Short mmCIF file of C-alpha atoms in Angstrom, two decimals:
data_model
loop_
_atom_site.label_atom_id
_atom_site.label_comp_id
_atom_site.label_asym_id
_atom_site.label_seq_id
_atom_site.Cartn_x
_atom_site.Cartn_y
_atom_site.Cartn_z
CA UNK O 17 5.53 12.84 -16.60
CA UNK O 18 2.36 13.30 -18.50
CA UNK O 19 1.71 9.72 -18.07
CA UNK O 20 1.82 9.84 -14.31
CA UNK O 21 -0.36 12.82 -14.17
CA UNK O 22 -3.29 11.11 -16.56
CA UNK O 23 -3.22 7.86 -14.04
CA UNK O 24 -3.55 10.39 -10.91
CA UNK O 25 -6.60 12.16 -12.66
CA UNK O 26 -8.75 9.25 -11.20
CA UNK O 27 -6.67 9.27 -7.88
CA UNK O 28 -9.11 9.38 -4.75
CA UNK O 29 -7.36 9.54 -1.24
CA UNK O 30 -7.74 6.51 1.68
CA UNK O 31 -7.64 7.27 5.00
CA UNK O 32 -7.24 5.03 8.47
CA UNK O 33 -5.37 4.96 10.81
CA UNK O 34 -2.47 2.91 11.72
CA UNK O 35 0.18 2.57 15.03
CA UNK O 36 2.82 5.50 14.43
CA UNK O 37 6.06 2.76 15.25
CA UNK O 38 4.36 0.64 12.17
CA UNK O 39 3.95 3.48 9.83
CA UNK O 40 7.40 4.76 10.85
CA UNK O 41 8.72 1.28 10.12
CA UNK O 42 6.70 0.92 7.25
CA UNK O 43 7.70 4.07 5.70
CA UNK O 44 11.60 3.30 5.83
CA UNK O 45 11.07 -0.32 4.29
CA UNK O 46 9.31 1.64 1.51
CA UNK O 47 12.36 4.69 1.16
CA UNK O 48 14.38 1.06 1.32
CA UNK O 49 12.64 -0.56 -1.58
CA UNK O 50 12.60 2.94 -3.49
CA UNK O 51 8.54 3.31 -3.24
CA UNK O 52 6.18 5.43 -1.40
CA UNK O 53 3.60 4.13 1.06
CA UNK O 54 1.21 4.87 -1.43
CA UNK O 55 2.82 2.83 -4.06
CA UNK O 56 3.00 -0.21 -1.70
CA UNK O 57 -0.97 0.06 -0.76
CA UNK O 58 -1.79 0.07 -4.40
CA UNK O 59 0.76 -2.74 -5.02
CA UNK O 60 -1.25 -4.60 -2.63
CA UNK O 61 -5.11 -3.38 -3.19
CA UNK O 62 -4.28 -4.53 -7.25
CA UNK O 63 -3.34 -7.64 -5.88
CA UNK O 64 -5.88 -8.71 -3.96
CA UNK O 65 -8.45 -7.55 -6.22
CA UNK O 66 -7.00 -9.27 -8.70
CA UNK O 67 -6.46 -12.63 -7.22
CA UNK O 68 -9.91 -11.71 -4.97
CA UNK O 69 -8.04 -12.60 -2.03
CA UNK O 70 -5.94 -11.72 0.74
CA UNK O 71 -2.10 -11.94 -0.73
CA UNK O 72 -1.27 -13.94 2.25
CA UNK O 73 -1.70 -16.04 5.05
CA UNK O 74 -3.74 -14.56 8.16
CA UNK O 75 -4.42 -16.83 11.37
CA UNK O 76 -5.44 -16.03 14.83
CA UNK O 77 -2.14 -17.48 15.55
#
């Protein structure tokens, strides 16, 4: 636990805003997978900074 609580020292919070049906749909993939919202936005943000890209494809389309 100690861990967890040195890597949220540097924590700062994100805020937009988002359809309610998608965040409700997004939260119960998440409960699904075992992880938070949070967890998944981080997954993602360390991603594409790391790769300096977005992780996927995105078309007009």
């Amino acid at each position: 636990m100690l861990f967890v609580a040195l890597v949220l020292s540097n924590a700062v919070n994100v805020n937009f805003r988002m359809d309610a049906e998608l965040k409700r749909n997004m939260e119960e993939l998440c409960d699904d997978l075992g992880m938070s919202m949070t967890t998944a936005f981080t997954i993602f943000a360390k991603r594409m900074t790391g790769e300096r890209r977005i992780p996927f494809d995105v078309s007009a389309d």
